[in-house]
Every structure is written in C-alpha cells, then in structure tokens.
mmCIF file of N, CA and C in Angstrom:
data_model
loop_
_atom_site.group_PDB
_atom_site.id
_atom_site.type_symbol
_atom_site.label_atom_id
_atom_site.label_comp_id
_atom_site.label_asym_id
_atom_site.label_seq_id
_atom_site.Cartn_x
_atom_site.Cartn_y
_atom_site.Cartn_z
ATOM 1 N N MET N 1 -80.528 -30.760 43.571
ATOM 2 C CA MET N 1 -81.902 -31.037 43.918
ATOM 3 C C MET N 1 -82.311 -32.349 43.240
ATOM 4 N N PRO N 2 -82.767 -33.313 44.009
ATOM 5 C CA PRO N 2 -83.174 -34.592 43.408
ATOM 6 C C PRO N 2 -84.416 -34.424 42.544
ATOM 7 N N SER N 3 -84.486 -35.251 41.511
ATOM 8 C CA SER N 3 -85.657 -35.181 40.633
ATOM 9 C C SER N 3 -86.860 -35.793 41.346
ATOM 10 N N PRO N 4 -88.066 -35.305 41.031
ATOM 11 C CA PRO N 4 -89.253 -35.867 41.680
ATOM 12 C C PRO N 4 -89.459 -37.309 41.225
ATOM 13 N N ARG N 5 -89.856 -38.152 42.145
ATOM 14 C CA ARG N 5 -90.094 -39.565 41.838
ATOM 15 C C ARG N 5 -91.522 -39.739 41.380
ATOM 16 N N ARG N 6 -91.681 -40.552 40.388
ATOM 17 C CA ARG N 6 -93.034 -40.878 39.918
ATOM 18 C C ARG N 6 -93.650 -41.827 40.916
ATOM 19 N N THR N 7 -94.864 -41.555 41.305
ATOM 20 C CA THR N 7 -95.518 -42.398 42.302
ATOM 21 C C THR N 7 -96.407 -43.460 41.669
ATOM 22 N N ASN N 8 -96.550 -43.434 40.361
ATOM 23 C CA ASN N 8 -97.419 -44.407 39.707
ATOM 24 C C ASN N 8 -96.634 -45.590 39.129
ATOM 25 N N GLN N 9 -95.418 -45.797 39.574
ATOM 26 C CA GLN N 9 -94.602 -46.908 39.090
ATOM 27 C C GLN N 9 -94.072 -47.710 40.264
ATOM 28 N N LEU N 10 -93.943 -48.992 40.030
ATOM 29 C CA LEU N 10 -93.286 -49.871 40.989
ATOM 30 C C LEU N 10 -91.868 -50.109 40.523
ATOM 31 N N ARG N 11 -90.970 -50.166 41.436
ATOM 32 C CA ARG N 11 -89.586 -50.514 41.121
ATOM 33 C C ARG N 11 -89.189 -51.635 42.063
ATOM 34 N N PHE N 12 -88.560 -52.631 41.499
ATOM 35 C CA PHE N 12 -88.097 -53.733 42.330
ATOM 36 C C PHE N 12 -86.907 -54.392 41.671
ATOM 37 N N ALA N 13 -86.170 -55.123 42.460
ATOM 38 C CA ALA N 13 -84.994 -55.843 41.970
ATOM 39 C C ALA N 13 -85.335 -57.325 41.920
ATOM 40 N N LEU N 14 -84.904 -57.980 40.859
ATOM 41 C CA LEU N 14 -85.129 -59.416 40.708
ATOM 42 C C LEU N 14 -83.790 -60.133 40.715
ATOM 43 N N SER N 15 -83.757 -61.263 41.375
ATOM 44 C CA SER N 15 -82.571 -62.118 41.257
ATOM 45 C C SER N 15 -82.561 -62.677 39.834
ATOM 46 N N GLY N 16 -81.464 -63.272 39.434
ATOM 47 C CA GLY N 16 -81.404 -63.897 38.115
ATOM 48 C C GLY N 16 -82.459 -64.973 37.963
ATOM 49 N N GLU N 17 -82.608 -65.790 38.994
ATOM 50 C CA GLU N 17 -83.606 -66.854 38.940
ATOM 51 C C GLU N 17 -85.018 -66.284 38.799
ATOM 52 N N ASP N 18 -85.313 -65.240 39.568
ATOM 53 C CA ASP N 18 -86.646 -64.639 39.490
ATOM 54 C C ASP N 18 -86.896 -63.983 38.134
ATOM 55 N N ALA N 19 -85.881 -63.311 37.587
ATOM 56 C CA ALA N 19 -86.034 -62.677 36.276
ATOM 57 C C ALA N 19 -86.283 -63.730 35.201
ATOM 58 N N GLY N 20 -85.525 -64.822 35.247
ATOM 59 C CA GLY N 20 -85.716 -65.896 34.269
ATOM 60 C C GLY N 20 -87.078 -66.548 34.405
ATOM 61 N N THR N 21 -87.512 -66.755 35.641
ATOM 62 C CA THR N 21 -88.836 -67.337 35.880
ATOM 63 C C THR N 21 -89.930 -66.403 35.368
ATOM 64 N N LEU N 22 -89.789 -65.112 35.629
ATOM 65 C CA LEU N 22 -90.773 -64.143 35.144
ATOM 66 C C LEU N 22 -90.814 -64.124 33.617
ATOM 67 N N LEU N 23 -89.658 -64.086 32.981
ATOM 68 C CA LEU N 23 -89.621 -64.091 31.518
ATOM 69 C C LEU N 23 -90.228 -65.379 30.962
ATOM 70 N N GLY N 24 -89.940 -66.503 31.599
ATOM 71 C CA GLY N 24 -90.513 -67.770 31.166
ATOM 72 C C GLY N 24 -92.026 -67.794 31.311
ATOM 73 N N ALA N 25 -92.516 -67.280 32.427
ATOM 74 C CA ALA N 25 -93.969 -67.249 32.655
ATOM 75 C C ALA N 25 -94.657 -66.347 31.631
ATOM 76 N N LEU N 26 -94.045 -65.216 31.344
ATOM 77 C CA LEU N 26 -94.616 -64.318 30.343
ATOM 78 C C LEU N 26 -94.610 -64.966 28.961
ATOM 79 N N ALA N 27 -93.521 -65.651 28.633
ATOM 80 C CA ALA N 27 -93.454 -66.355 27.342
ATOM 81 C C ALA N 27 -94.518 -67.450 27.282
ATOM 82 N N TRP N 28 -94.754 -68.132 28.383
ATOM 83 C CA TRP N 28 -95.775 -69.186 28.446
ATOM 84 C C TRP N 28 -97.147 -68.589 28.148
ATOM 85 N N VAL N 29 -97.471 -67.507 28.816
ATOM 86 C CA VAL N 29 -98.783 -66.886 28.613
ATOM 87 C C VAL N 29 -98.920 -66.384 27.179
ATOM 88 N N LEU N 30 -97.883 -65.756 26.659
ATOM 89 C CA LEU N 30 -97.942 -65.289 25.272
ATOM 90 C C LEU N 30 -98.104 -66.461 24.309
ATOM 91 N N GLY N 31 -97.386 -67.547 24.556
ATOM 92 C CA GLY N 31 -97.514 -68.734 23.721
ATOM 93 C C GLY N 31 -98.906 -69.333 23.799
ATOM 94 N N ALA N 32 -99.452 -69.398 25.009
ATOM 95 C CA ALA N 32 -100.802 -69.937 25.183
ATOM 96 C C ALA N 32 -101.828 -69.067 24.470
ATOM 97 N N LEU N 33 -101.664 -67.756 24.559
ATOM 98 C CA LEU N 33 -102.587 -66.859 23.854
ATOM 99 C C LEU N 33 -102.490 -67.044 22.347
ATOM 100 N N GLU N 34 -101.286 -67.250 21.861
ATOM 101 C CA GLU N 34 -101.094 -67.486 20.420
ATOM 102 C C GLU N 34 -101.789 -68.782 19.997
ATOM 103 N N LEU N 35 -101.645 -69.830 20.801
ATOM 104 C CA LEU N 35 -102.321 -71.097 20.502
ATOM 105 C C LEU N 35 -103.840 -70.929 20.550
ATOM 106 N N MET N 36 -104.324 -70.179 21.531
ATOM 107 C CA MET N 36 -105.763 -69.930 21.628
ATOM 108 C C MET N 36 -106.260 -69.165 20.405
ATOM 109 N N LYS N 37 -105.467 -68.195 19.957
ATOM 110 C CA LYS N 37 -105.830 -67.422 18.770
ATOM 111 C C LYS N 37 -105.935 -68.347 17.562
ATOM 112 N N ASP N 38 -104.954 -69.233 17.400
ATOM 113 C CA ASP N 38 -104.982 -70.195 16.287
ATOM 114 C C ASP N 38 -106.195 -71.108 16.389
ATOM 115 N N ARG N 39 -106.504 -71.530 17.584
ATOM 116 C CA ARG N 39 -107.674 -72.401 17.792
ATOM 117 C C ARG N 39 -108.947 -71.647 17.430
ATOM 118 N N GLY N 40 -109.023 -70.396 17.812
ATOM 119 C CA GLY N 40 -110.181 -69.588 17.454
ATOM 120 C C GLY N 40 -110.342 -69.456 15.954
ATOM 121 N N HIS N 41 -109.232 -69.288 15.250
ATOM 122 C CA HIS N 41 -109.300 -69.230 13.787
ATOM 123 C C HIS N 41 -109.818 -70.552 13.226
ATOM 124 N N ALA N 42 -109.349 -71.663 13.782
ATOM 125 C CA ALA N 42 -109.784 -72.976 13.308
ATOM 126 C C ALA N 42 -111.273 -73.183 13.537
ATOM 127 N N GLU N 43 -111.798 -72.564 14.590
ATOM 128 C CA GLU N 43 -113.209 -72.721 14.927
ATOM 129 C C GLU N 43 -114.053 -71.523 14.488
ATOM 130 N N ALA N 44 -113.440 -70.615 13.729
ATOM 131 C CA ALA N 44 -114.116 -69.406 13.255
ATOM 132 C C ALA N 44 -114.699 -68.604 14.422
ATOM 133 N N ASP N 45 -113.932 -68.498 15.496
ATOM 134 C CA ASP N 45 -114.343 -67.740 16.681
ATOM 135 C C ASP N 45 -113.238 -66.731 16.973
ATOM 136 N N GLU N 46 -113.511 -65.474 16.766
ATOM 137 C CA GLU N 46 -112.497 -64.432 16.917
ATOM 138 C C GLU N 46 -112.320 -63.964 18.358
ATOM 139 N N GLU N 47 -113.045 -64.554 19.298
ATOM 140 C CA GLU N 47 -112.934 -64.159 20.697
ATOM 141 C C GLU N 47 -111.491 -64.288 21.195
ATOM 142 N N PHE N 48 -110.812 -65.387 20.831
ATOM 143 C CA PHE N 48 -109.447 -65.593 21.292
ATOM 144 C C PHE N 48 -108.465 -64.652 20.609
ATOM 145 N N HIS N 49 -108.749 -64.298 19.361
ATOM 146 C CA HIS N 49 -107.895 -63.312 18.681
ATOM 147 C C HIS N 49 -108.015 -61.968 19.392
ATOM 148 N N ASP N 50 -109.234 -61.611 19.746
ATOM 149 C CA ASP N 50 -109.461 -60.361 20.465
ATOM 150 C C ASP N 50 -108.741 -60.369 21.811
ATOM 151 N N LEU N 51 -108.755 -61.505 22.489
ATOM 152 C CA LEU N 51 -108.075 -61.638 23.772
ATOM 153 C C LEU N 51 -106.569 -61.460 23.594
ATOM 154 N N PHE N 52 -106.021 -62.072 22.554
ATOM 155 C CA PHE N 52 -104.602 -61.915 22.245
ATOM 156 C C PHE N 52 -104.281 -60.446 21.977
ATOM 157 N N ASP N 53 -105.114 -59.801 21.181
ATOM 158 C CA ASP N 53 -104.887 -58.384 20.857
ATOM 159 C C ASP N 53 -104.984 -57.497 22.090
ATOM 160 N N GLU N 54 -105.833 -57.882 23.027
ATOM 161 C CA GLU N 54 -106.006 -57.085 24.244
ATOM 162 C C GLU N 54 -104.835 -57.255 25.217
ATOM 163 N N LEU N 55 -104.398 -58.490 25.423
ATOM 164 C CA LEU N 55 -103.387 -58.766 26.440
ATOM 165 C C LEU N 55 -101.951 -58.759 25.918
ATOM 166 N N GLY N 56 -101.778 -59.102 24.653
ATOM 167 C CA GLY N 56 -100.436 -59.208 24.093
ATOM 168 C C GLY N 56 -99.570 -57.976 24.271
ATOM 169 N N PRO N 57 -100.061 -56.793 23.953
ATOM 170 C CA PRO N 57 -99.202 -55.609 24.091
ATOM 171 C C PRO N 57 -98.712 -55.366 25.520
ATOM 172 N N ALA N 58 -99.567 -55.564 26.509
ATOM 173 C CA ALA N 58 -99.152 -55.355 27.905
ATOM 174 C C ALA N 58 -98.107 -56.382 28.313
ATOM 175 N N LEU N 59 -98.317 -57.629 27.923
ATOM 176 C CA LEU N 59 -97.353 -58.680 28.257
ATOM 177 C C LEU N 59 -96.012 -58.426 27.568
ATOM 178 N N ASN N 60 -96.052 -58.035 26.311
ATOM 179 C CA ASN N 60 -94.811 -57.743 25.577
ATOM 180 C C ASN N 60 -94.094 -56.533 26.160
ATOM 181 N N ARG N 61 -94.846 -55.586 26.677
ATOM 182 C CA ARG N 61 -94.241 -54.406 27.302
ATOM 183 C C ARG N 61 -93.449 -54.812 28.557
ATOM 184 N N VAL N 62 -94.011 -55.713 29.360
ATOM 185 C CA VAL N 62 -93.307 -56.176 30.559
ATOM 186 C C VAL N 62 -92.059 -56.964 30.161
ATOM 187 N N VAL N 63 -92.181 -57.815 29.147
ATOM 188 C CA VAL N 63 -91.007 -58.555 28.656
ATOM 189 C C VAL N 63 -89.921 -57.569 28.237
ATOM 190 N N ALA N 64 -90.290 -56.526 27.530
ATOM 191 C CA ALA N 64 -89.316 -55.536 27.067
ATOM 192 C C ALA N 64 -88.651 -54.828 28.240
ATOM 193 N N GLN N 65 -89.413 -54.546 29.283
ATOM 194 C CA GLN N 65 -88.837 -53.868 30.452
ATOM 195 C C GLN N 65 -87.829 -54.770 31.156
ATOM 196 N N VAL N 66 -88.184 -56.025 31.360
ATOM 197 C CA VAL N 66 -87.260 -56.952 32.017
ATOM 198 C C VAL N 66 -86.047 -57.191 31.119
ATOM 199 N N SER N 67 -86.280 -57.363 29.829
ATOM 200 C CA SER N 67 -85.169 -57.581 28.897
ATOM 201 C C SER N 67 -84.259 -56.361 28.831
ATOM 202 N N GLY N 68 -84.836 -55.177 28.920
ATOM 203 C CA GLY N 68 -84.034 -53.956 28.931
ATOM 204 C C GLY N 68 -83.130 -53.895 30.143
ATOM 205 N N GLY N 69 -83.661 -54.286 31.287
ATOM 206 C CA GLY N 69 -82.838 -54.347 32.486
ATOM 207 C C GLY N 69 -81.746 -55.380 32.351
ATOM 208 N N ARG N 70 -82.080 -56.487 31.737
ATOM 209 C CA ARG N 70 -81.094 -57.550 31.534
ATOM 210 C C ARG N 70 -79.975 -57.091 30.603
ATOM 211 N N ALA N 71 -80.310 -56.263 29.632
ATOM 212 C CA ALA N 71 -79.312 -55.781 28.673
ATOM 213 C C ALA N 71 -78.228 -54.955 29.357
ATOM 214 N N ALA N 72 -78.545 -54.407 30.517
ATOM 215 C CA ALA N 72 -77.563 -53.596 31.239
ATOM 216 C C ALA N 72 -76.552 -54.455 31.998
ATOM 217 N N ILE N 73 -76.779 -55.759 32.046
ATOM 218 C CA ILE N 73 -75.883 -56.677 32.763
ATOM 219 C C ILE N 73 -74.851 -57.216 31.770
ATOM 220 N N ARG N 74 -73.605 -57.259 32.192
ATOM 221 C CA ARG N 74 -72.546 -57.801 31.327
ATOM 222 C C ARG N 74 -72.882 -59.226 30.895
ATOM 223 N N PRO N 75 -72.571 -59.582 29.653
ATOM 224 C CA PRO N 75 -72.860 -60.939 29.164
ATOM 225 C C PRO N 75 -72.195 -62.042 29.979
ATOM 226 N N ASP N 76 -71.029 -61.762 30.563
ATOM 227 C CA ASP N 76 -70.321 -62.784 31.332
ATOM 228 C C ASP N 76 -70.684 -62.770 32.819
ATOM 229 N N ASP N 77 -71.610 -61.922 33.215
ATOM 230 C CA ASP N 77 -72.046 -61.875 34.615
ATOM 231 C C ASP N 77 -72.793 -63.175 34.942
ATOM 232 N N PRO N 78 -72.511 -63.787 36.062
ATOM 233 C CA PRO N 78 -73.181 -65.041 36.421
ATOM 234 C C PRO N 78 -74.708 -64.938 36.477
ATOM 235 N N VAL N 79 -75.226 -63.757 36.695
ATOM 236 C CA VAL N 79 -76.688 -63.615 36.753
ATOM 237 C C VAL N 79 -77.319 -63.953 35.402
ATOM 238 N N GLN N 80 -76.583 -63.734 34.304
ATOM 239 C CA GLN N 80 -77.107 -64.092 32.981
ATOM 240 C C GLN N 80 -77.370 -65.596 32.896
ATOM 241 N N ALA N 81 -76.452 -66.392 33.430
ATOM 242 C CA ALA N 81 -76.631 -67.847 33.430
ATOM 243 C C ALA N 81 -77.811 -68.246 34.314
ATOM 244 N N GLU N 82 -77.992 -67.541 35.436
ATOM 245 C CA GLU N 82 -79.129 -67.820 36.318
ATOM 246 C C GLU N 82 -80.447 -67.546 35.591
ATOM 247 N N ILE N 83 -80.477 -66.445 34.849
ATOM 248 C CA ILE N 83 -81.685 -66.098 34.092
ATOM 249 C C ILE N 83 -81.972 -67.185 33.061
ATOM 250 N N GLU N 84 -80.960 -67.573 32.312
ATOM 251 C CA GLU N 84 -81.134 -68.599 31.273
ATOM 252 C C GLU N 84 -81.591 -69.926 31.864
ATOM 253 N N GLU N 85 -81.004 -70.317 32.994
ATOM 254 C CA GLU N 85 -81.374 -71.590 33.612
ATOM 255 C C GLU N 85 -82.832 -71.575 34.076
ATOM 256 N N ALA N 86 -83.241 -70.505 34.743
ATOM 257 C CA ALA N 86 -84.621 -70.418 35.221
ATOM 258 C C ALA N 86 -85.599 -70.336 34.053
ATOM 259 N N PHE N 87 -85.258 -69.546 33.035
ATOM 260 C CA PHE N 87 -86.099 -69.458 31.849
ATOM 261 C C PHE N 87 -86.234 -70.833 31.198
ATOM 262 N N GLY N 88 -85.120 -71.555 31.100
ATOM 263 C CA GLY N 88 -85.124 -72.878 30.483
ATOM 264 C C GLY N 88 -86.046 -73.853 31.197
ATOM 265 N N LYS N 89 -86.096 -73.781 32.519
ATOM 266 C CA LYS N 89 -86.982 -74.665 33.279
ATOM 267 C C LYS N 89 -88.449 -74.381 32.959
ATOM 268 N N VAL N 90 -88.799 -73.108 32.906
ATOM 269 C CA VAL N 90 -90.192 -72.752 32.586
ATOM 270 C C VAL N 90 -90.490 -73.110 31.139
ATOM 271 N N ARG N 91 -89.542 -72.871 30.258
ATOM 272 C CA ARG N 91 -89.718 -73.205 28.836
ATOM 273 C C ARG N 91 -89.954 -74.707 28.655
ATOM 274 N N ALA N 92 -89.207 -75.524 29.373
ATOM 275 C CA ALA N 92 -89.386 -76.973 29.279
ATOM 276 C C ALA N 92 -90.779 -77.381 29.762
ATOM 277 N N ALA N 93 -91.250 -76.751 30.821
ATOM 278 C CA ALA N 93 -92.602 -77.043 31.319
ATOM 279 C C ALA N 93 -93.645 -76.617 30.294
ATOM 280 N N PHE N 94 -93.437 -75.478 29.662
ATOM 281 C CA PHE N 94 -94.354 -75.001 28.627
ATOM 282 C C PHE N 94 -94.410 -75.982 27.465
ATOM 283 N N GLU N 95 -93.264 -76.483 27.056
ATOM 284 C CA GLU N 95 -93.238 -77.436 25.949
ATOM 285 C C GLU N 95 -93.980 -78.724 26.311
ATOM 286 N N ARG N 96 -93.885 -79.142 27.548
ATOM 287 C CA ARG N 96 -94.657 -80.321 27.986
ATOM 288 C C ARG N 96 -96.147 -80.009 27.950
ATOM 289 N N TRP N 97 -96.523 -78.784 28.351
ATOM 290 C CA TRP N 97 -97.927 -78.375 28.338
ATOM 291 C C TRP N 97 -98.452 -78.365 26.901
ATOM 292 N N ILE N 98 -97.637 -77.898 25.973
ATOM 293 C CA ILE N 98 -98.051 -77.877 24.565
ATOM 294 C C ILE N 98 -98.376 -79.287 24.087
ATOM 295 N N VAL N 99 -97.520 -80.246 24.423
ATOM 296 C CA VAL N 99 -97.768 -81.634 24.019
ATOM 297 C C VAL N 99 -99.093 -82.118 24.602
ATOM 298 N N LEU N 100 -99.341 -81.800 25.859
ATOM 299 C CA LEU N 100 -100.592 -82.225 26.494
ATOM 300 C C LEU N 100 -101.819 -81.624 25.814
ATOM 301 N N THR N 101 -101.721 -80.376 25.408
ATOM 302 C CA THR N 101 -102.882 -79.705 24.820
ATOM 303 C C THR N 101 -102.987 -79.887 23.312
ATOM 304 N N ALA N 102 -101.916 -80.321 22.671
ATOM 305 C CA ALA N 102 -101.930 -80.458 21.214
ATOM 306 C C ALA N 102 -102.970 -81.467 20.753
ATOM 307 N N VAL N 103 -103.096 -82.564 21.453
ATOM 308 C CA VAL N 103 -104.078 -83.577 21.071
ATOM 309 C C VAL N 103 -105.489 -83.003 21.168
ATOM 310 N N ASP N 104 -105.756 -82.282 22.232
ATOM 311 C CA ASP N 104 -107.072 -81.672 22.392
ATOM 312 C C ASP N 104 -107.359 -80.673 21.274
ATOM 313 N N THR N 105 -106.365 -79.872 20.937
ATOM 314 C CA THR N 105 -106.540 -78.881 19.871
ATOM 315 C C THR N 105 -106.783 -79.570 18.533
ATOM 316 N N ALA N 106 -106.030 -80.622 18.258
ATOM 317 C CA ALA N 106 -106.218 -81.350 17.001
ATOM 318 C C ALA N 106 -107.609 -81.985 16.951
ATOM 319 N N GLN N 107 -108.062 -82.549 18.059
ATOM 320 C CA GLN N 107 -109.392 -83.147 18.102
ATOM 321 C C GLN N 107 -110.476 -82.102 17.861
ATOM 322 N N ALA N 108 -110.313 -80.926 18.451
ATOM 323 C CA ALA N 108 -111.296 -79.864 18.255
ATOM 324 C C ALA N 108 -111.333 -79.416 16.799
ATOM 325 N N ALA N 109 -110.169 -79.291 16.180
ATOM 326 C CA ALA N 109 -110.113 -78.885 14.774
ATOM 327 C C ALA N 109 -110.767 -79.936 13.882
ATOM 328 N N MET N 110 -110.493 -81.213 14.171
ATOM 329 C CA MET N 110 -111.098 -82.282 13.365
ATOM 330 C C MET N 110 -112.603 -82.328 13.567
ATOM 331 N N ALA N 111 -113.051 -82.149 14.793
ATOM 332 C CA ALA N 111 -114.486 -82.165 15.064
ATOM 333 C C ALA N 111 -115.175 -81.021 14.344
ATOM 334 N N SER N 112 -114.540 -79.855 14.337
ATOM 335 C CA SER N 112 -115.104 -78.704 13.636
ATOM 336 C C SER N 112 -115.177 -78.982 12.142
ATOM 337 N N ARG N 113 -114.114 -79.562 11.619
ATOM 338 C CA ARG N 113 -114.064 -79.878 10.183
ATOM 339 C C ARG N 113 -115.113 -80.931 9.820
ATOM 340 N N LEU N 114 -115.261 -81.953 10.639
ATOM 341 C CA LEU N 114 -116.225 -83.015 10.373
ATOM 342 C C LEU N 114 -117.665 -82.529 10.518
ATOM 343 N N ALA N 115 -117.869 -81.509 11.341
ATOM 344 C CA ALA N 115 -119.216 -80.982 11.552
ATOM 345 C C ALA N 115 -119.675 -80.103 10.393
ATOM 346 N N THR N 116 -118.741 -79.653 9.556
ATOM 347 C CA THR N 116 -119.061 -78.802 8.419
ATOM 348 C C THR N 116 -119.545 -79.677 7.270
ATOM 349 N N PRO N 117 -120.716 -79.378 6.720
ATOM 350 C CA PRO N 117 -121.181 -80.162 5.565
ATOM 351 C C PRO N 117 -120.160 -80.100 4.429
ATOM 352 N N GLN N 118 -120.026 -81.187 3.694
ATOM 353 C CA GLN N 118 -119.012 -81.291 2.642
ATOM 354 C C GLN N 118 -119.130 -80.159 1.628
ATOM 355 N N SER N 119 -120.329 -79.724 1.287
ATOM 356 C CA SER N 119 -120.488 -78.675 0.301
ATOM 357 C C SER N 119 -119.915 -77.360 0.790
ATOM 358 N N GLU N 120 -119.968 -77.112 2.109
ATOM 359 C CA GLU N 120 -119.375 -75.895 2.661
ATOM 360 C C GLU N 120 -117.870 -76.045 2.790
ATOM 361 N N ALA N 121 -117.404 -77.243 3.113
ATOM 362 C CA ALA N 121 -115.982 -77.477 3.323
ATOM 363 C C ALA N 121 -115.209 -77.430 2.013
ATOM 364 N N ASP N 122 -115.822 -77.851 0.911
ATOM 365 C CA ASP N 122 -115.143 -77.900 -0.383
ATOM 366 C C ASP N 122 -115.970 -77.113 -1.405
ATOM 367 N N PRO N 123 -115.612 -75.849 -1.640
ATOM 368 C CA PRO N 123 -116.400 -75.034 -2.577
ATOM 369 C C PRO N 123 -116.394 -75.571 -3.998
ATOM 370 N N THR N 124 -115.480 -76.471 -4.347
ATOM 371 C CA THR N 124 -115.446 -77.012 -5.709
ATOM 372 C C THR N 124 -116.388 -78.191 -5.871
ATOM 373 N N SER N 125 -117.098 -78.590 -4.801
ATOM 374 C CA SER N 125 -117.956 -79.774 -4.887
ATOM 375 C C SER N 125 -119.323 -79.455 -5.478
ATOM 376 N N ASN N 126 -119.559 -78.235 -5.914
ATOM 377 C CA ASN N 126 -120.854 -77.863 -6.491
ATOM 378 C C ASN N 126 -121.032 -78.433 -7.845
#
C-alpha cells in the first residue's frame, strides 16, 4: 500500500544550472539582508535587523533543502560542476553589486557619524 502523499508540499526537479542559480540567488538575498542589517546598526535603526530575523530562517531552510538534495549526488557527477558554474555566475554578479552599493553604504555611515554632535560621538569629550 503506497504511503499517503502530503498535499501541502511542492516537489520539483532542478537541472544543475537551475539549482546553482537558485542557490546563488538565495545567497545574494541573504547577503543583501546581512548588509542591510549592518547598515541599520550603523544608523541605529533595528528595522533591517528585524527583517533579517524574519526572512533569514526561511531562506536558510530553502538553501538547506536544495543543499540536501545536492548531497545525494555523487561528487564526480557532471551536475555538480553545472551547479558550481551557475552559482559562480550569480556570485560574481553579487560581488559586483556589493561594490556598487559599498560607496553608498559608506556615505550613509559617514553622514550619520557627521550628523552626531561631537559630545555624543565621543563620550570622553566631557
């Protein structure tokens, strides 16, 4: 007798390229959330930390599911190379995005720092 199928789950097959692209996209979003969280700390705004705390676990859960499926594939299977190649392309794009946004983040941090009166910025100045 076959076991009953759960109807609240989706099941699908991904090519190596699609799996790598999905993992790369998830890593991009997680990285962006981490940067936003850091920016929020720099600006004393916990909204981005809360967003990271809200979305991070779900995103990490999907990464774990895809990675778990990948673990079942032999290391020498050509699909592993396809996953790595596709992931690498998304990773390279993410790194370019970081460079583009780094200047903006640094400017925001400096503006926040410059907007703080010196007595608040340096507690030893009393």
